[in-house]
mmCIF file of C-alpha atoms in Angstrom:
data_model
loop_
_atom_site.group_PDB
_atom_site.id
_atom_site.type_symbol
_atom_site.label_atom_id
_atom_site.label_comp_id
_atom_site.label_asym_id
_atom_site.label_seq_id
_atom_site.Cartn_x
_atom_site.Cartn_y
_atom_site.Cartn_z
ATOM 1 C CA UNK A 1 204.585 19.590 159.897
ATOM 2 C CA UNK A 2 200.973 20.385 160.655
ATOM 3 C CA UNK A 3 199.574 23.693 161.747
ATOM 4 C CA UNK A 4 198.499 24.125 165.366
ATOM 5 C CA UNK A 5 194.816 23.868 166.047
ATOM 6 C CA UNK A 6 193.255 27.342 166.121
ATOM 7 C CA UNK A 7 192.037 26.764 169.679
ATOM 8 C CA UNK A 8 195.516 25.950 170.953
ATOM 9 C CA UNK A 9 197.574 28.370 168.874
ATOM 10 C CA UNK A 10 199.423 30.953 170.918
ATOM 11 C CA UNK A 11 197.826 34.395 170.778
ATOM 12 C CA UNK A 12 199.680 37.041 168.807
ATOM 13 C CA UNK A 13 201.644 39.403 171.025
ATOM 14 C CA UNK A 14 200.583 42.996 171.120
ATOM 15 C CA UNK A 15 202.674 45.390 169.118
ATOM 16 C CA UNK A 16 205.352 46.924 171.325
ATOM 17 C CA UNK A 17 205.516 50.630 171.810
ATOM 18 C CA UNK A 18 208.525 52.134 170.090
ATOM 19 C CA UNK A 19 211.044 53.927 172.233
ATOM 20 C CA UNK A 20 211.229 57.678 171.675
ATOM 21 C CA UNK A 21 214.839 58.151 170.549
ATOM 22 C CA UNK A 22 214.697 61.947 170.472
ATOM 23 C CA UNK A 23 215.956 62.115 174.050
ATOM 24 C CA UNK A 24 219.317 60.842 172.781
ATOM 25 C CA UNK A 25 219.423 63.600 170.152
ATOM 26 C CA UNK A 26 218.761 66.194 172.868
ATOM 27 C CA UNK A 27 221.595 64.679 174.897
ATOM 28 C CA UNK A 28 223.872 65.094 171.887
ATOM 29 C CA UNK A 29 222.780 68.715 171.400
ATOM 30 C CA UNK A 30 223.465 69.656 175.022
ATOM 31 C CA UNK A 31 226.850 67.901 174.872
ATOM 32 C CA UNK A 32 227.801 69.728 171.679
ATOM 33 C CA UNK A 33 226.984 73.110 173.223
ATOM 34 C CA UNK A 34 229.054 72.356 176.324
ATOM 35 C CA UNK A 35 232.051 71.140 174.337
ATOM 36 C CA UNK A 36 231.913 74.166 172.023
ATOM 37 C CA UNK A 37 232.114 76.466 175.041
ATOM 38 C CA UNK A 38 234.971 74.468 176.583
ATOM 39 C CA UNK A 39 237.057 74.088 173.421
ATOM 40 C CA UNK A 40 236.552 77.670 172.278
ATOM 41 C CA UNK A 41 237.795 78.802 175.679
ATOM 42 C CA UNK A 42 240.814 76.517 175.368
ATOM 43 C CA UNK A 43 241.641 77.915 171.919
ATOM 44 C CA UNK A 44 241.238 81.515 173.127
ATOM 45 C CA UNK A 45 243.717 80.897 175.929
ATOM 46 C CA UNK A 46 246.331 78.967 173.921
ATOM 47 C CA UNK A 47 246.069 80.223 170.344
ATOM 48 C CA UNK A 48 246.515 76.628 169.115
ATOM 49 C CA UNK A 49 245.212 75.972 165.602
ATOM 50 C CA UNK A 50 244.696 72.392 166.692
ATOM 51 C CA UNK A 51 242.349 73.462 169.449
ATOM 52 C CA UNK A 52 240.605 75.853 167.042
ATOM 53 C CA UNK A 53 240.001 72.980 164.631
ATOM 54 C CA UNK A 54 238.711 70.879 167.519
ATOM 55 C CA UNK A 55 236.231 73.625 168.443
ATOM 56 C CA UNK A 56 235.170 73.869 164.786
ATOM 57 C CA UNK A 57 234.353 70.173 164.688
ATOM 58 C CA UNK A 58 232.249 70.512 167.836
ATOM 59 C CA UNK A 59 230.247 73.222 166.052
ATOM 60 C CA UNK A 60 229.624 70.739 163.252
ATOM 61 C CA UNK A 61 228.580 68.225 165.929
ATOM 62 C CA UNK A 62 225.903 70.668 167.098
ATOM 63 C CA UNK A 63 224.475 71.079 163.599
ATOM 64 C CA UNK A 64 224.553 67.318 163.066
ATOM 65 C CA UNK A 65 222.767 66.702 166.379
ATOM 66 C CA UNK A 66 219.993 69.121 165.377
ATOM 67 C CA UNK A 67 219.656 67.305 162.026
ATOM 68 C CA UNK A 68 219.484 64.006 163.915
ATOM 69 C CA UNK A 69 216.698 65.357 166.123
ATOM 70 C CA UNK A 70 214.707 66.404 163.061
ATOM 71 C CA UNK A 71 215.253 63.023 161.370
ATOM 72 C CA UNK A 72 214.203 61.046 164.445
ATOM 73 C CA UNK A 73 211.102 63.219 164.783
ATOM 74 C CA UNK A 74 210.136 62.598 161.159
ATOM 75 C CA UNK A 75 210.949 58.872 161.321
ATOM 76 C CA UNK A 76 208.748 58.436 164.414
ATOM 77 C CA UNK A 77 205.634 59.681 162.646
ATOM 78 C CA UNK A 78 203.062 56.963 161.912
ATOM 79 C CA UNK A 79 202.172 55.758 158.430
ATOM 80 C CA UNK A 80 199.682 57.875 156.469
ATOM 81 C CA UNK A 81 197.808 57.609 153.181
ATOM 82 C CA UNK A 82 200.738 59.353 151.505
ATOM 83 C CA UNK A 83 203.495 57.433 153.324
ATOM 84 C CA UNK A 84 202.010 53.969 153.680
ATOM 85 C CA UNK A 85 205.195 52.432 155.110
ATOM 86 C CA UNK A 86 206.012 55.336 157.397
ATOM 87 C CA UNK A 87 209.092 57.563 157.153
ATOM 88 C CA UNK A 88 211.766 55.375 158.731
ATOM 89 C CA UNK A 89 214.227 56.092 155.906
ATOM 90 C CA UNK A 90 214.475 59.692 157.097
ATOM 91 C CA UNK A 91 217.232 58.376 159.375
ATOM 92 C CA UNK A 92 219.402 57.588 156.361
ATOM 93 C CA UNK A 93 219.168 61.178 155.142
ATOM 94 C CA UNK A 94 220.317 62.290 158.583
ATOM 95 C CA UNK A 95 223.314 59.947 158.440
ATOM 96 C CA UNK A 96 224.189 61.175 154.937
ATOM 97 C CA UNK A 97 223.997 64.812 156.027
ATOM 98 C CA UNK A 98 226.117 63.996 159.061
ATOM 99 C CA UNK A 99 228.707 62.342 156.824
ATOM 100 C CA UNK A 100 228.816 65.473 154.666
ATOM 101 C CA UNK A 101 229.130 67.639 157.774
ATOM 102 C CA UNK A 102 232.145 65.581 158.798
ATOM 103 C CA UNK A 103 233.734 66.443 155.444
ATOM 104 C CA UNK A 104 233.084 70.132 156.126
ATOM 105 C CA UNK A 105 234.738 69.849 159.542
ATOM 106 C CA UNK A 106 237.719 68.048 158.020
ATOM 107 C CA UNK A 107 238.093 70.708 155.321
ATOM 108 C CA UNK A 108 238.073 73.517 157.890
ATOM 109 C CA UNK A 109 240.646 71.706 160.001
ATOM 110 C CA UNK A 110 242.974 70.934 157.096
ATOM 111 C CA UNK A 111 242.833 74.434 155.553
ATOM 112 C CA UNK A 112 243.479 76.034 158.940
ATOM 113 C CA UNK A 113 246.334 73.588 159.570
ATOM 114 C CA UNK A 114 248.030 74.467 156.262
ATOM 115 C CA UNK A 115 247.768 78.195 157.017
ATOM 116 C CA UNK A 116 249.262 77.753 160.472
ATOM 117 C CA UNK A 117 252.056 75.534 159.103
ATOM 118 C CA UNK A 118 253.028 78.326 156.725
ATOM 119 C CA UNK A 119 252.694 80.976 159.431
ATOM 120 C CA UNK A 120 253.487 79.319 162.795
ATOM 121 C CA UNK A 121 252.671 81.159 166.006
ATOM 122 C CA UNK A 122 253.738 80.556 169.597
ATOM 123 C CA UNK A 123 251.273 78.776 171.914
ATOM 124 C CA UNK A 124 250.345 80.067 175.364
ATOM 125 C CA UNK A 125 248.698 78.733 178.529
ATOM 126 C CA UNK A 126 249.024 75.162 177.281
ATOM 127 C CA UNK A 127 248.494 73.529 180.679
ATOM 128 C CA UNK A 128 244.996 74.810 181.417
ATOM 129 C CA UNK A 129 244.049 74.586 177.739
ATOM 130 C CA UNK A 130 244.877 70.891 177.640
ATOM 131 C CA UNK A 131 242.963 70.234 180.867
ATOM 132 C CA UNK A 132 239.860 71.840 179.371
ATOM 133 C CA UNK A 133 240.150 69.700 176.216
ATOM 134 C CA UNK A 134 240.512 66.550 178.315
ATOM 135 C CA UNK A 135 237.282 67.398 180.165
ATOM 136 C CA UNK A 136 235.462 68.008 176.870
ATOM 137 C CA UNK A 137 236.827 64.753 175.422
ATOM 138 C CA UNK A 138 235.672 62.689 178.400
ATOM 139 C CA UNK A 139 232.211 64.225 178.059
ATOM 140 C CA UNK A 140 232.111 63.515 174.320
ATOM 141 C CA UNK A 141 233.369 59.968 174.774
ATOM 142 C CA UNK A 142 230.765 59.119 177.411
ATOM 143 C CA UNK A 143 227.893 60.462 175.287
ATOM 144 C CA UNK A 144 229.272 58.748 172.165
ATOM 145 C CA UNK A 145 229.151 55.371 173.937
ATOM 146 C CA UNK A 146 225.562 56.034 175.054
ATOM 147 C CA UNK A 147 224.524 56.896 171.481
ATOM 148 C CA UNK A 148 226.318 53.915 169.925
ATOM 149 C CA UNK A 149 224.729 51.472 172.366
ATOM 150 C CA UNK A 150 221.271 52.999 171.898
ATOM 151 C CA UNK A 151 221.715 52.951 168.125
ATOM 152 C CA UNK A 152 222.633 49.276 168.179
ATOM 153 C CA UNK A 153 219.847 48.345 170.597
ATOM 154 C CA UNK A 154 217.146 50.216 168.663
ATOM 155 C CA UNK A 155 218.537 49.697 165.121
ATOM 156 C CA UNK A 156 218.880 53.458 164.596
ATOM 157 C CA UNK A 157 221.446 54.507 162.012
ATOM 158 C CA UNK A 158 220.927 58.128 163.103
ATOM 159 C CA UNK A 159 222.107 57.426 166.638
ATOM 160 C CA UNK A 160 224.964 55.259 165.382
ATOM 161 C CA UNK A 161 226.031 58.039 163.016
ATOM 162 C CA UNK A 162 225.844 60.650 165.759
ATOM 163 C CA UNK A 163 227.783 58.375 168.097
ATOM 164 C CA UNK A 164 230.469 57.756 165.471
ATOM 165 C CA UNK A 165 230.653 61.482 164.817
ATOM 166 C CA UNK A 166 231.217 62.222 168.502
ATOM 167 C CA UNK A 167 233.791 59.437 168.664
ATOM 168 C CA UNK A 168 235.702 61.031 165.771
ATOM 169 C CA UNK A 169 235.647 64.206 167.848
ATOM 170 C CA UNK A 170 237.247 62.272 170.694
ATOM 171 C CA UNK A 171 239.929 60.966 168.311
ATOM 172 C CA UNK A 172 240.428 64.517 167.041
ATOM 173 C CA UNK A 173 240.889 65.810 170.570
ATOM 174 C CA UNK A 174 243.322 63.013 171.397
ATOM 175 C CA UNK A 175 245.398 63.875 168.342
ATOM 176 C CA UNK A 176 245.328 67.565 169.200
ATOM 177 C CA UNK A 177 246.404 66.821 172.771
ATOM 178 C CA UNK A 178 249.357 64.818 171.483
ATOM 179 C CA UNK A 179 250.293 67.548 169.026
ATOM 180 C CA UNK A 180 250.038 70.417 171.489
ATOM 181 C CA UNK A 181 251.854 68.383 174.131
ATOM 182 C CA UNK A 182 254.722 67.679 171.718
ATOM 183 C CA UNK A 183 254.907 71.355 170.833
ATOM 184 C CA UNK A 184 255.297 72.140 174.541
ATOM 185 C CA UNK A 185 258.072 69.539 174.842
ATOM 186 C CA UNK A 186 259.961 70.227 171.612
ATOM 187 C CA UNK A 187 259.199 73.874 170.932
ATOM 188 C CA UNK A 188 258.540 73.038 167.265
ATOM 189 C CA UNK A 189 255.387 75.104 166.599
ATOM 190 C CA UNK A 190 254.647 73.623 163.160
ATOM 191 C CA UNK A 191 254.005 70.244 164.782
ATOM 192 C CA UNK A 192 250.659 71.609 165.987
ATOM 193 C CA UNK A 193 249.588 72.167 162.371
ATOM 194 C CA UNK A 194 250.882 68.780 161.173
ATOM 195 C CA UNK A 195 248.882 66.893 163.801
ATOM 196 C CA UNK A 196 245.772 68.949 163.018
ATOM 197 C CA UNK A 197 246.091 68.058 159.305
ATOM 198 C CA UNK A 198 246.494 64.356 160.117
ATOM 199 C CA UNK A 199 243.381 64.483 162.273
ATOM 200 C CA UNK A 200 241.482 66.029 159.351
ATOM 201 C CA UNK A 201 242.441 63.078 157.147
ATOM 202 C CA UNK A 202 241.190 60.646 159.807
ATOM 203 C CA UNK A 203 237.875 62.488 160.000
ATOM 204 C CA UNK A 204 237.414 62.193 156.225
ATOM 205 C CA UNK A 205 237.736 58.408 156.532
ATOM 206 C CA UNK A 206 234.965 58.401 159.158
ATOM 207 C CA UNK A 207 232.780 60.535 156.862
ATOM 208 C CA UNK A 208 233.193 58.091 153.978
ATOM 209 C CA UNK A 209 232.113 55.235 156.244
ATOM 210 C CA UNK A 210 228.942 57.092 157.275
ATOM 211 C CA UNK A 211 228.026 58.000 153.705
ATOM 212 C CA UNK A 212 228.525 54.420 152.564
ATOM 213 C CA UNK A 213 226.226 53.083 155.293
ATOM 214 C CA UNK A 214 223.499 55.648 154.619
ATOM 215 C CA UNK A 215 223.525 55.059 150.855
ATOM 216 C CA UNK A 216 223.326 51.285 151.416
ATOM 217 C CA UNK A 217 220.241 51.812 153.581
ATOM 218 C CA UNK A 218 218.544 53.989 150.968
ATOM 219 C CA UNK A 219 219.167 51.189 148.454
ATOM 220 C CA UNK A 220 217.300 48.688 150.686
ATOM 221 C CA UNK A 221 220.293 46.809 152.024
ATOM 222 C CA UNK A 222 219.511 43.302 153.304
ATOM 223 C CA UNK A 223 219.437 42.487 157.005
ATOM 224 C CA UNK A 224 222.737 41.457 158.648
ATOM 225 C CA UNK A 225 223.905 37.857 158.314
ATOM 226 C CA UNK A 226 223.159 37.164 161.979
ATOM 227 C CA UNK A 227 219.512 38.098 161.418
ATOM 228 C CA UNK A 228 219.379 35.884 158.333
ATOM 229 C CA UNK A 229 220.699 32.977 160.385
ATOM 230 C CA UNK A 230 217.937 33.412 162.972
ATOM 231 C CA UNK A 231 215.256 33.543 160.269
ATOM 232 C CA UNK A 232 216.525 30.595 158.237
ATOM 233 C CA UNK A 233 216.991 28.457 161.370
ATOM 234 C CA UNK A 234 213.294 28.898 162.173
ATOM 235 C CA UNK A 235 212.249 28.142 158.591
ATOM 236 C CA UNK A 236 214.506 25.068 158.350
ATOM 237 C CA UNK A 237 213.108 23.741 161.607
ATOM 238 C CA UNK A 238 209.576 24.071 160.247
ATOM 239 C CA UNK A 239 210.408 22.355 156.944
ATOM 240 C CA UNK A 240 209.707 18.652 156.420
ATOM 241 C CA UNK A 241 210.036 18.705 152.617
ATOM 242 C CA UNK A 242 206.687 16.995 152.052
ATOM 243 C CA UNK A 243 203.885 18.969 153.695
ATOM 244 C CA UNK A 244 205.578 22.351 154.257
ATOM 245 C CA UNK A 245 208.630 24.155 152.941
ATOM 246 C CA UNK A 246 209.797 27.692 152.131
ATOM 247 C CA UNK A 247 211.619 29.626 149.435
ATOM 248 C CA UNK A 248 211.991 33.139 148.019
ATOM 249 C CA UNK A 249 213.228 34.715 151.286
ATOM 250 C CA UNK A 250 214.086 38.420 150.922
ATOM 251 C CA UNK A 251 214.914 40.959 153.626
ATOM 252 C CA UNK A 252 215.580 44.677 153.910
ATOM 253 C CA UNK A 253 215.949 47.346 156.547
ATOM 254 C CA UNK A 254 214.703 50.929 156.635
ATOM 255 C CA UNK A 255 216.078 52.843 159.592
ATOM 256 C CA UNK A 256 214.697 51.148 162.698
ATOM 257 C CA UNK A 257 212.300 49.010 160.645
ATOM 258 C CA UNK A 258 213.138 45.479 159.475
ATOM 259 C CA UNK A 259 211.203 43.624 156.781
ATOM 260 C CA UNK A 260 211.145 40.109 155.333
ATOM 261 C CA UNK A 261 209.072 38.302 152.736
ATOM 262 C CA UNK A 262 208.939 34.556 152.213
ATOM 263 C CA UNK A 263 206.871 32.074 150.206
ATOM 264 C CA UNK A 264 205.189 29.421 152.361
ATOM 265 C CA UNK A 265 204.388 26.168 150.547
ATOM 266 C CA UNK A 266 201.718 23.993 152.202
ATOM 267 C CA UNK A 267 199.655 20.887 151.251
ATOM 268 C CA UNK A 268 197.130 21.468 148.470
ATOM 269 C CA UNK A 269 194.243 20.169 150.577
ATOM 270 C CA UNK A 270 194.664 22.727 153.380
ATOM 271 C CA UNK A 271 191.796 25.138 153.807
ATOM 272 C CA UNK A 272 192.382 28.883 153.753
ATOM 273 C CA UNK A 273 191.820 28.982 157.521
ATOM 274 C CA UNK A 274 194.284 26.165 158.102
ATOM 275 C CA UNK A 275 196.949 27.967 156.070
ATOM 276 C CA UNK A 276 196.156 31.282 157.739
ATOM 277 C CA UNK A 277 196.533 29.790 161.231
ATOM 278 C CA UNK A 278 199.867 28.277 160.238
ATOM 279 C CA UNK A 279 201.173 31.579 158.906
ATOM 280 C CA UNK A 280 200.010 33.464 162.000
ATOM 281 C CA UNK A 281 201.926 31.045 164.199
ATOM 282 C CA UNK A 282 205.011 31.321 161.952
ATOM 283 C CA UNK A 283 204.931 35.113 162.006
ATOM 284 C CA UNK A 284 204.602 35.148 165.793
ATOM 285 C CA UNK A 285 207.710 32.978 166.131
ATOM 286 C CA UNK A 286 209.739 35.135 163.726
ATOM 287 C CA UNK A 287 208.702 38.386 165.434
ATOM 288 C CA UNK A 288 209.488 36.887 168.818
ATOM 289 C CA UNK A 289 212.996 36.028 167.647
ATOM 290 C CA UNK A 290 213.544 39.427 165.976
ATOM 291 C CA UNK A 291 211.424 42.102 167.719
ATOM 292 C CA UNK A 292 210.245 44.829 165.376
ATOM 293 C CA UNK A 293 210.390 42.578 162.309
ATOM 294 C CA UNK A 294 207.589 43.024 159.756
ATOM 295 C CA UNK A 295 206.821 39.656 158.142
ATOM 296 C CA UNK A 296 205.098 39.370 154.763
ATOM 297 C CA UNK A 297 204.199 35.846 153.643
ATOM 298 C CA UNK A 298 202.898 34.395 150.385
ATOM 299 C CA UNK A 299 200.965 31.112 150.687
ATOM 300 C CA UNK A 300 201.303 28.589 147.834
ATOM 301 C CA UNK A 301 200.253 24.936 147.170
ATOM 302 C CA UNK A 302 203.308 22.735 147.528
ATOM 303 C CA UNK A 303 202.652 20.402 144.585
ATOM 304 C CA UNK A 304 201.740 23.045 141.974
ATOM 305 C CA UNK A 305 204.679 23.658 139.575
ATOM 306 C CA UNK A 306 203.523 27.278 139.216
ATOM 307 C CA UNK A 307 204.447 27.826 142.854
ATOM 308 C CA UNK A 308 208.105 27.486 141.884
ATOM 309 C CA UNK A 309 208.092 29.905 138.957
ATOM 310 C CA UNK A 310 207.955 33.162 140.937
ATOM 311 C CA UNK A 311 211.064 32.870 143.080
ATOM 312 C CA UNK A 312 212.895 36.240 143.095
ATOM 313 C CA UNK A 313 216.301 36.199 141.449
ATOM 314 C CA UNK A 314 217.836 37.776 144.556
ATOM 315 C CA UNK A 315 216.827 35.787 147.593
ATOM 316 C CA UNK A 316 218.421 34.376 150.723
ATOM 317 C CA UNK A 317 219.141 30.607 150.622
ATOM 318 C CA UNK A 318 217.141 28.794 153.289
ATOM 319 C CA UNK A 319 218.146 25.163 152.888
ATOM 320 C CA UNK A 320 221.366 23.308 152.056
ATOM 321 C CA UNK A 321 223.032 23.127 148.659
ATOM 322 C CA UNK A 322 221.349 19.771 147.941
ATOM 323 C CA UNK A 323 217.899 21.400 148.091
ATOM 324 C CA UNK A 324 216.384 22.610 144.805
ATOM 325 C CA UNK A 325 213.962 25.465 145.630
ATOM 326 C CA UNK A 326 212.614 25.520 142.054
ATOM 327 C CA UNK A 327 210.953 22.097 142.101
ATOM 328 C CA UNK A 328 208.304 20.365 144.226
ATOM 329 C CA UNK A 329 209.782 18.021 146.883
ATOM 330 C CA UNK A 330 208.543 14.790 145.251
ATOM 331 C CA UNK A 331 208.740 15.773 141.561
#
């Protein structure tokens, strides 16, 4: 495959302006404040330990939303001489802190549940208390969906973590509603505490999931398989095995940022300008397929054996199993 003539090559698209994600963090903060007020009022009217634990988790939601706002603010700052690649990984710290905050909420819920199981108390005003919790849950659920969709669309682990956290709050509220409702039907007051404890266990599972994802990001986890498929499909389509081929593909993600490196092997007789034009066109195609992708390429002569001695041990396979990436095509 030959490179496009410099006069006919498509111009490189301008870098897109990043969306300011802090508005979603502010939405989460406002939601947390409203739900705290609603759930605290419901607990004050009913005396339910389940509703108290639900209000406690909403308080944790508020702290987590503030942490998310700080992380998104830091991550949005441009690269500097000290932080040459920007601060996108700040989002992973936010997700880790949020995971830890979930553990705190679960601990509060479970300790309170044990105390109330040992010392059960009658519940009052259950009807209006449950209505208030339903309103708070609908609000939390709606905002959680907004955050999860925004996090997926903008590759923000902070928004995904905040959305998951709010969704665990919805699950918590649902469990509490079931528990309090059963208490009203059966009169067994300890059931309130049992349901609250079970909800605490479920929240711990959600916290473990968040911590695992944040740690993986800090360790430079590779891009998802679907992204790899898009990248390798483009590289395979541009490979003819004689004049151009590729190997040594590596990828990683850092918050909203996505990175890839690949070795580009071209004919020995190509000029620097010819190779540069080819790479520019390749990078444009890759960035068009995966917006926000940072592409780093390494140009090498295709027939030089030395070009095949620097393939990273950990790399993404580009071609089929019958292709040997460590040897020149015609050797």
